[in-house]
XYZ file of C-alpha atoms in Angstrom:
567
model
C 120.221 86.452 73.766
C 117.782 89.170 75.249
C 118.298 90.796 78.544
C 115.907 88.099 80.389
C 118.460 85.101 78.760
C 121.269 86.708 80.021
C 119.704 87.092 83.565
C 118.746 83.641 83.785
C 122.032 82.520 82.578
C 123.505 84.492 85.461
C 121.085 83.317 88.086
C 121.993 79.697 87.049
C 125.689 80.229 87.137
C 125.836 82.332 90.525
C 123.357 80.229 92.312
C 120.183 82.253 92.657
C 117.798 79.933 90.925
C 118.385 76.435 89.094
C 115.783 74.423 87.093
C 114.241 71.503 89.300
C 115.003 68.298 88.331
C 117.358 69.054 85.680
C 119.147 65.795 85.393
C 115.783 64.314 84.442
C 115.185 67.063 82.021
C 113.308 69.478 84.265
C 109.605 70.577 84.612
C 108.390 73.542 83.117
C 106.936 75.999 85.783
C 109.239 74.571 88.558
C 112.547 76.210 90.025
C 114.764 75.525 92.919
C 116.416 78.486 94.875
C 120.302 78.309 95.208
C 122.147 79.799 97.922
C 122.243 83.325 96.788
C 118.218 83.222 95.749
C 117.382 81.739 99.190
C 119.235 84.395 100.985
C 117.536 87.204 98.401
C 114.240 85.842 98.741
C 114.259 85.838 102.726
C 115.709 89.212 102.869
C 112.627 90.218 100.779
C 110.404 88.492 102.919
C 111.841 90.224 106.209
C 111.180 93.889 104.785
C 107.471 92.153 104.319
C 107.809 91.299 107.984
C 109.096 94.574 109.015
C 106.277 96.738 107.355
C 102.939 94.239 108.199
C 104.347 92.815 111.700
C 106.601 95.458 112.858
C 105.007 98.821 111.688
C 101.418 97.449 111.615
C 101.624 94.738 114.550
C 99.946 91.885 112.843
C 100.228 88.592 113.628
C 101.732 85.644 111.495
C 100.793 82.320 111.094
C 101.607 79.215 109.480
C 98.693 76.830 107.889
C 98.562 73.564 106.260
C 99.157 73.054 102.522
C 96.596 70.379 101.471
C 92.937 71.181 102.383
C 89.678 68.933 102.070
C 87.523 69.363 99.162
C 84.873 71.063 101.532
C 87.165 74.317 102.059
C 87.495 75.138 98.367
C 83.866 74.392 97.498
C 82.619 76.806 99.906
C 85.434 79.356 98.795
C 84.555 79.134 95.331
C 87.635 77.467 93.937
C 86.414 74.122 92.945
C 83.694 75.820 90.526
C 85.517 79.004 89.562
C 89.190 78.525 89.495
C 90.066 77.702 86.011
C 91.649 79.046 83.124
C 90.709 78.444 79.477
C 92.516 75.220 77.482
C 92.897 73.875 74.012
C 94.498 71.017 72.703
C 96.081 70.787 69.282
C 94.468 67.996 67.334
C 97.197 67.047 65.466
C 100.116 66.799 67.902
C 98.111 66.807 71.124
C 99.943 69.770 72.832
C 97.864 71.711 75.466
C 97.518 75.477 75.312
C 96.232 78.089 77.341
C 93.635 79.137 75.041
C 93.362 83.021 75.780
C 97.315 83.498 75.477
C 96.930 82.455 71.706
C 94.756 85.441 70.954
C 95.790 88.065 73.256
C 97.865 89.596 70.371
C 94.571 90.102 68.448
C 92.077 90.648 71.229
C 92.137 93.039 74.375
C 91.342 91.216 77.625
C 90.982 87.915 76.160
C 91.147 86.159 79.725
C 87.707 87.340 79.747
C 86.090 85.929 76.665
C 84.097 83.034 76.766
C 84.657 79.678 74.949
C 82.755 80.432 71.829
C 84.215 83.772 71.472
C 87.821 82.390 71.948
C 87.012 79.723 69.379
C 85.614 82.223 66.791
C 88.862 84.412 67.349
C 90.830 81.481 66.418
C 88.963 81.122 63.044
C 88.758 84.959 62.422
C 92.584 85.299 62.897
C 93.534 81.899 61.489
C 95.492 80.741 64.852
C 96.780 77.255 64.907
C 98.971 75.154 66.999
C 102.212 77.181 67.789
C 104.117 73.966 67.468
C 103.098 71.760 64.677
C 100.571 74.257 62.836
C 97.545 71.850 63.600
C 94.117 72.751 63.936
C 93.006 73.667 67.687
C 90.469 71.899 69.245
C 87.636 72.958 71.591
C 87.989 75.560 74.291
C 86.939 74.368 77.706
C 87.747 75.161 81.519
C 90.520 73.619 83.258
C 90.378 73.605 86.952
C 94.014 74.862 88.108
C 93.947 73.001 91.374
C 96.299 69.784 92.147
C 93.990 66.959 93.445
C 95.031 64.495 95.753
C 93.578 62.086 98.323
C 93.940 62.520 102.219
C 94.886 59.235 103.801
C 94.293 55.913 101.968
C 91.978 55.140 99.387
C 89.809 58.014 97.853
C 87.048 58.581 100.555
C 88.471 61.821 101.512
C 89.394 64.072 98.123
C 91.808 66.956 99.114
C 93.484 69.707 97.195
C 96.802 71.498 97.317
C 96.035 75.126 98.110
C 96.102 77.509 95.413
C 96.594 80.383 97.737
C 97.593 80.634 101.368
C 94.511 83.052 102.344
C 92.156 80.120 103.120
C 93.888 78.916 106.196
C 93.509 82.346 107.500
C 89.921 82.599 106.924
C 89.394 78.918 108.225
C 91.156 79.901 111.369
C 89.310 83.341 111.967
C 87.207 82.280 115.088
C 90.830 81.512 116.845
C 92.351 84.843 115.332
C 89.404 86.756 116.401
C 89.690 85.662 120.159
C 93.498 86.229 120.147
C 92.815 89.525 119.087
C 90.693 90.206 122.156
C 87.486 90.221 119.494
C 88.365 93.614 118.314
C 88.524 95.032 114.971
C 90.530 95.886 112.748
C 93.200 93.150 113.347
C 95.681 91.679 110.556
C 96.903 88.361 109.928
C 100.047 87.393 107.527
C 101.204 84.022 106.214
C 104.002 83.206 103.787
C 104.501 80.040 102.090
C 103.935 77.603 99.151
C 100.889 77.457 96.946
C 100.221 75.270 93.925
C 98.469 76.249 90.480
C 98.516 73.411 88.010
C 99.452 75.913 84.900
C 98.527 74.986 81.823
C 101.453 75.683 79.638
C 103.913 77.939 81.978
C 106.179 79.518 79.427
C 107.458 82.732 81.244
C 110.216 81.257 83.433
C 109.593 82.397 87.158
C 106.511 84.622 86.182
C 104.175 81.551 85.725
C 105.233 78.915 88.291
C 103.111 75.387 89.203
C 104.626 75.853 92.863
C 105.400 79.340 94.002
C 105.703 81.320 97.227
C 103.356 83.919 98.170
C 103.213 86.950 101.181
C 99.477 87.296 101.948
C 97.895 89.597 104.554
C 94.248 89.425 105.393
C 93.004 92.553 107.327
C 89.668 91.934 108.887
C 87.589 95.582 109.372
C 84.531 96.897 110.093
C 83.035 98.187 106.689
C 81.487 100.952 108.029
C 84.642 102.184 109.038
C 86.999 101.933 106.158
C 89.931 104.215 107.496
C 93.244 103.211 108.995
C 94.978 105.243 111.944
C 98.247 105.742 110.142
C 96.585 107.032 106.900
C 97.914 110.791 107.738
C 101.604 109.160 107.285
C 100.722 107.674 103.748
C 98.599 110.286 102.058
C 101.529 111.828 100.611
C 102.823 108.559 98.891
C 102.937 109.133 95.438
C 101.229 106.576 93.059
C 101.257 105.935 89.522
C 97.663 104.907 88.830
C 95.873 102.975 85.666
C 91.809 103.053 86.667
C 89.673 100.634 84.855
C 88.186 103.773 83.367
C 90.451 104.141 80.596
C 93.837 103.727 79.439
C 95.705 106.583 80.877
C 97.892 106.770 83.500
C 97.773 109.025 86.403
C 100.349 110.088 88.903
C 98.822 111.432 92.248
C 99.108 111.107 96.058
C 97.447 108.433 98.095
C 95.435 111.128 99.556
C 94.313 112.596 96.170
C 93.355 108.905 94.918
C 90.943 108.702 97.889
C 89.607 112.406 97.584
C 88.931 111.880 93.740
C 87.220 108.545 94.363
C 89.983 106.624 92.355
C 90.762 104.310 95.122
C 87.252 103.541 96.894
C 88.375 103.681 100.657
C 91.149 105.175 102.879
C 91.926 101.513 103.982
C 92.448 100.172 100.454
C 94.409 103.362 99.546
C 96.760 102.847 102.524
C 97.761 99.087 101.650
C 98.287 100.183 98.229
C 100.769 102.640 99.251
C 102.408 100.224 101.698
C 102.552 97.662 98.915
C 104.610 100.333 96.898
C 107.026 101.101 99.789
C 107.423 97.331 99.989
C 108.431 96.571 96.467
C 110.822 99.991 96.034
C 112.543 99.250 99.270
C 113.053 95.754 97.828
C 114.620 97.080 94.809
C 111.872 97.563 92.266
C 112.410 100.662 89.985
C 109.709 103.015 90.682
C 110.030 104.427 87.270
C 108.723 101.104 86.250
C 105.826 100.401 88.625
C 102.227 101.104 88.314
C 98.957 100.136 89.922
C 96.341 99.018 87.788
C 92.840 98.398 88.775
C 91.155 95.462 87.454
C 88.172 95.641 85.017
C 84.778 94.952 86.273
C 84.591 91.789 84.274
C 88.223 90.927 85.148
C 87.597 90.517 88.978
C 88.284 87.315 90.769
C 84.699 86.039 91.886
C 85.639 87.070 95.406
C 86.656 90.506 94.698
C 84.717 94.058 95.111
C 87.807 96.081 94.003
C 91.408 95.180 93.255
C 94.452 97.026 92.024
C 97.398 94.963 90.713
C 100.893 96.227 91.203
C 102.484 95.657 87.880
C 106.323 96.011 86.968
C 107.675 96.700 83.567
C 109.962 93.659 82.536
C 111.188 92.425 79.469
C 108.027 90.681 78.885
C 106.089 93.866 79.381
C 103.911 95.190 82.297
C 103.496 92.158 84.557
C 101.371 91.535 87.786
C 103.535 90.829 90.539
C 101.192 91.874 93.851
C 97.425 92.344 93.990
C 95.546 94.234 96.618
C 92.039 93.146 96.650
C 88.947 94.178 98.707
C 87.346 90.738 99.268
C 84.249 92.360 101.128
C 82.936 89.391 103.309
C 82.543 86.905 100.705
C 85.102 84.491 102.154
C 83.672 84.533 106.117
C 80.133 84.567 104.479
C 80.884 81.513 102.475
C 82.856 79.207 105.117
C 79.632 80.394 107.735
C 77.482 79.124 105.219
C 78.930 75.941 104.143
C 80.427 74.850 108.060
C 77.731 76.444 109.959
C 80.256 78.209 112.324
C 79.619 81.459 113.672
C 82.061 84.018 111.877
C 81.036 87.235 112.780
C 82.262 90.412 115.300
C 79.971 91.519 117.976
C 80.172 95.368 117.274
C 79.006 96.887 120.804
C 77.102 100.045 120.791
C 78.239 103.156 122.939
C 74.774 102.864 124.942
C 71.815 100.062 124.371
C 69.636 100.943 121.219
C 66.095 99.666 120.789
C 65.958 98.183 117.359
C 63.384 95.965 115.546
C 65.017 92.221 115.214
C 63.879 89.534 113.279
C 63.750 86.479 115.768
C 62.788 82.610 115.439
C 59.766 81.639 117.460
C 58.753 77.834 117.992
C 55.667 76.739 116.781
C 54.768 74.817 119.943
C 51.246 73.657 118.837
C 53.162 71.496 115.860
C 56.221 70.879 118.156
C 54.642 68.930 121.121
C 52.969 66.328 119.308
C 55.897 65.473 117.084
C 58.603 65.393 119.753
C 56.520 64.611 123.086
C 59.499 64.308 125.633
C 61.919 66.373 123.616
C 59.586 69.363 122.574
C 61.024 71.655 125.057
C 64.483 71.055 124.396
C 63.656 71.537 120.357
C 61.695 74.504 121.463
C 64.736 76.024 123.161
C 66.979 75.198 120.433
C 64.848 77.024 118.084
C 64.696 79.972 120.323
C 68.700 79.986 120.585
C 68.732 79.969 116.536
C 68.809 82.867 114.463
C 67.016 83.534 110.931
C 70.343 83.329 109.124
C 70.337 79.663 110.314
C 67.236 78.839 108.234
C 68.710 77.221 104.807
C 66.101 76.621 102.095
C 63.082 77.152 104.097
C 64.598 74.339 106.904
C 66.293 74.685 110.210
C 68.644 72.107 111.447
C 69.322 71.893 115.389
C 71.293 69.634 117.650
C 69.110 68.271 120.695
C 70.914 65.695 123.062
C 73.557 64.927 120.688
C 71.114 64.419 117.759
C 70.678 66.561 114.486
C 67.220 67.296 113.565
C 66.090 68.792 110.653
C 62.916 71.096 111.030
C 60.394 71.883 108.582
C 58.612 75.623 108.161
C 55.772 74.175 110.076
C 57.924 73.904 113.328
C 58.917 77.642 113.769
C 57.759 80.960 112.673
C 59.713 84.151 111.990
C 58.720 87.315 114.074
C 59.974 90.890 114.108
C 60.291 92.386 117.833
C 61.465 95.449 119.401
C 64.214 94.969 121.865
C 67.138 97.000 123.647
C 70.262 95.605 122.636
C 73.821 96.226 123.150
C 75.280 95.771 120.040
C 74.898 93.738 116.425
C 76.806 91.176 114.761
C 78.284 91.949 111.765
C 80.422 90.069 109.065
C 83.878 91.655 108.858
C 85.009 92.725 105.300
C 88.741 91.901 104.366
C 91.688 93.835 102.550
C 94.143 91.357 101.009
C 97.679 92.571 100.089
C 98.619 89.356 98.372
C 102.464 89.182 97.100
C 103.997 86.986 94.352
C 107.008 86.509 96.126
C 108.728 84.627 93.155
C 107.574 87.472 90.860
C 108.796 89.994 93.052
C 112.202 88.496 93.325
C 112.427 88.101 89.704
C 111.601 91.744 89.159
C 113.865 93.026 91.464
C 116.818 90.572 89.673
C 115.592 92.071 86.337
C 115.550 95.614 87.628
C 118.839 95.505 89.342
C 120.632 93.844 86.208
C 122.815 96.240 84.006
C 125.507 95.247 81.284
C 127.923 97.186 79.763
C 128.078 95.729 75.948
C 131.550 97.473 75.329
C 132.934 96.202 78.401
C 131.055 92.808 78.246
C 130.925 93.620 82.177
C 127.794 92.993 84.444
C 126.758 94.507 87.582
C 123.742 93.420 89.561
C 122.846 96.624 91.635
C 120.615 94.937 94.452
C 119.697 97.299 97.209
C 121.992 96.540 99.865
C 119.312 95.663 102.337
C 118.320 92.462 99.962
C 121.800 91.873 98.452
C 122.622 88.030 99.681
C 126.178 89.026 100.403
C 126.891 92.197 101.868
C 130.571 92.013 101.854
C 133.328 90.296 99.881
C 136.690 90.298 101.749
C 139.588 89.470 99.520
C 143.384 88.985 100.192
C 145.476 90.700 97.635
C 147.270 87.539 97.155
C 146.994 84.308 98.713
C 150.184 84.304 100.750
C 152.402 86.231 103.301
C 149.896 86.281 105.758
C 147.519 88.372 103.788
C 145.092 85.529 103.403
C 145.028 84.740 107.086
C 144.280 88.392 107.887
C 141.558 88.359 105.175
C 139.959 85.255 107.055
C 140.102 86.783 110.073
C 138.566 90.064 108.957
C 135.853 88.293 107.073
C 134.927 86.366 110.328
C 134.573 89.558 112.345
C 132.417 91.096 109.847
C 130.161 87.815 109.316
C 126.783 87.427 111.244
C 123.696 85.964 110.363
C 122.228 89.221 109.122
C 125.532 90.409 107.286
C 126.993 87.787 105.325
C 130.721 88.427 104.318
C 132.174 86.264 101.690
C 135.948 85.433 101.489
C 137.522 84.837 97.886
C 141.550 84.580 97.032
C 140.877 82.880 93.891
C 142.014 84.654 90.712
C 142.848 88.192 90.363
C 141.321 91.304 91.908
C 139.552 92.214 89.080
C 137.794 88.802 88.399
C 137.194 88.804 92.004
C 135.498 92.398 91.757
C 133.578 90.920 88.687
C 131.849 87.736 90.588
C 130.920 89.980 93.485
C 129.534 92.545 91.041
C 127.563 89.910 89.275
C 126.405 88.540 92.670
C 125.001 91.952 93.684
C 127.322 92.478 96.668
C 127.462 96.138 97.277
C 130.967 96.172 98.622
C 134.357 94.444 98.696
C 137.434 94.985 100.874
C 140.932 94.227 100.015
C 143.824 93.163 102.544
C 147.109 94.400 100.508
C 150.573 94.794 101.801
C 150.063 98.083 103.564
C 147.828 96.431 105.784
C 150.589 94.686 107.304
C 153.123 97.380 107.588
C 154.065 100.698 106.995
C 152.088 103.928 107.540
C 148.764 102.283 106.750
C 149.391 99.338 108.539
C 145.920 98.036 110.059
C 144.184 99.623 107.273
C 142.244 97.912 104.397
C 140.637 99.061 100.848
C 136.778 99.221 100.832
C 135.413 99.399 97.304
C 131.515 100.606 96.527
C 129.888 98.604 93.633
C 127.710 101.094 91.896
C 130.640 104.197 91.732
C 133.679 101.673 92.268
C 134.838 104.507 94.355
C 137.651 102.923 96.953
C 138.730 104.223 100.298
C 141.214 102.836 103.153
C 139.392 102.197 106.518
C 140.951 100.575 109.663
C 140.227 97.200 109.551
C 139.158 97.030 113.136
C 136.645 99.546 112.130
C 135.350 97.437 109.062
C 132.249 95.858 111.066
C 130.799 99.108 112.365
C 131.317 100.852 108.978
C 129.649 97.875 107.152
C 126.495 98.288 109.526
C 126.615 102.240 109.106
C 126.338 101.652 105.289
C 123.656 98.952 105.501
C 121.636 101.892 107.770
C 122.000 103.914 104.883
C 124.873 106.183 105.396
C 126.390 107.311 101.918
C 129.807 105.585 100.871
C 131.339 109.178 100.384
C 130.307 109.892 104.392
C 132.260 106.806 105.817
């Protein structure tokens, strides 16, 4: 078996992840988190919170997973969120078309339907399952559709990303943040993509977990106050100008124009800190810039954090400059004012385009309502005009006005500020992909000894300490249980194990990624070492005797970063 197969076997055996609905044959692309996996995943989330909520002071919210159709029409997902699909004409099996030609074509995911069909013919690509001929290539929208309420009058979709819930709450969040820029909002939760043929374990799931941040900022001020603290962080970069990687600092990447703005570079650096702290091997981590024709429909620029896994370089996080796409689109489709009022240091005289009511035509058309209609036009802005028409509300009635009812005029006025649409930087983390990467990078196996160790960082390890009695008799077990209870908290999970030999118990804890084990032996109960226990370090297998009463504080010191040799 490959290391990936070995790892998935370990994950199932030790309770990290299990295939969903296994007693019914499972469903591709769906997994359940077991006790150890759930704890590991939550520990990764807490690092994310520590950086973005603790250090940066961002707000965290939680929004609905089912959204009405209008949301995704505005966001572009309804029209553009699709992969290329083909079906075997013989057995009917579906396949993601671009994946079938990735060994022959560079950037197959940006090829057109006709180009992919031609590649099938040129390279003799047939159905991987039965060898049958592949059918036409077409778009397949990845969103799960549902109905909101009985019947089909209100169409909804399961969200394909958590981000839209943040954009839809912009006005609430803007007021919450005292109507000042920049401000950041974060959300973690489930998203859904109806993948055509998920065949890469946890890398491509139909229901998955995200950790997303939306940072709203003034595009004329693309800076970050803590940039000086980040400028020396070293990155491995693969720009879209070639195939060569470069190692440089965040500051150098900005100075050389490789990363286009200081604020984008800062959060590329922040994501590197998050991933390395969680346990991603920095030697197997790079940041790749999207090709121009690879960009998502909403992105101005995007860098993917990619990890080298057994299946090759794999995206685990994207850091995108989304521009003002989302707020502009939702403003356009909803009619809401999703802008920021940027106040000048002192009033400026500026030329402003305004709408003026054409009273000569309004009077005869609206008679008694003419003044209210004219006032509504005065209150509108040129951006409210859609397809040459202006919609206003008068006395609760919606009225559509043709171009003969208003004029556009340019006037000079002293103004205190201007309205701008904020731009957005989005670090979007695939939590399940990070989870799997941390496991694969931590996995080691000694073939000669047939021994596996999961070298998880202590901060993310599900169990921090294993506590054993040498034998489950003579009071050793009672002593060990009490010691385990004294160490165990909601943040420091201690696990009692009295089954089997000490060697087997060490092996179980090493496979679970537990960084330290404590053994209660007969010397603990009497003799010159009475009141002491043995603590073992997972990675070095070094052992020391410590006082049992000091065990909780020593574990706390180890978790805070004190080297094992210094305790």
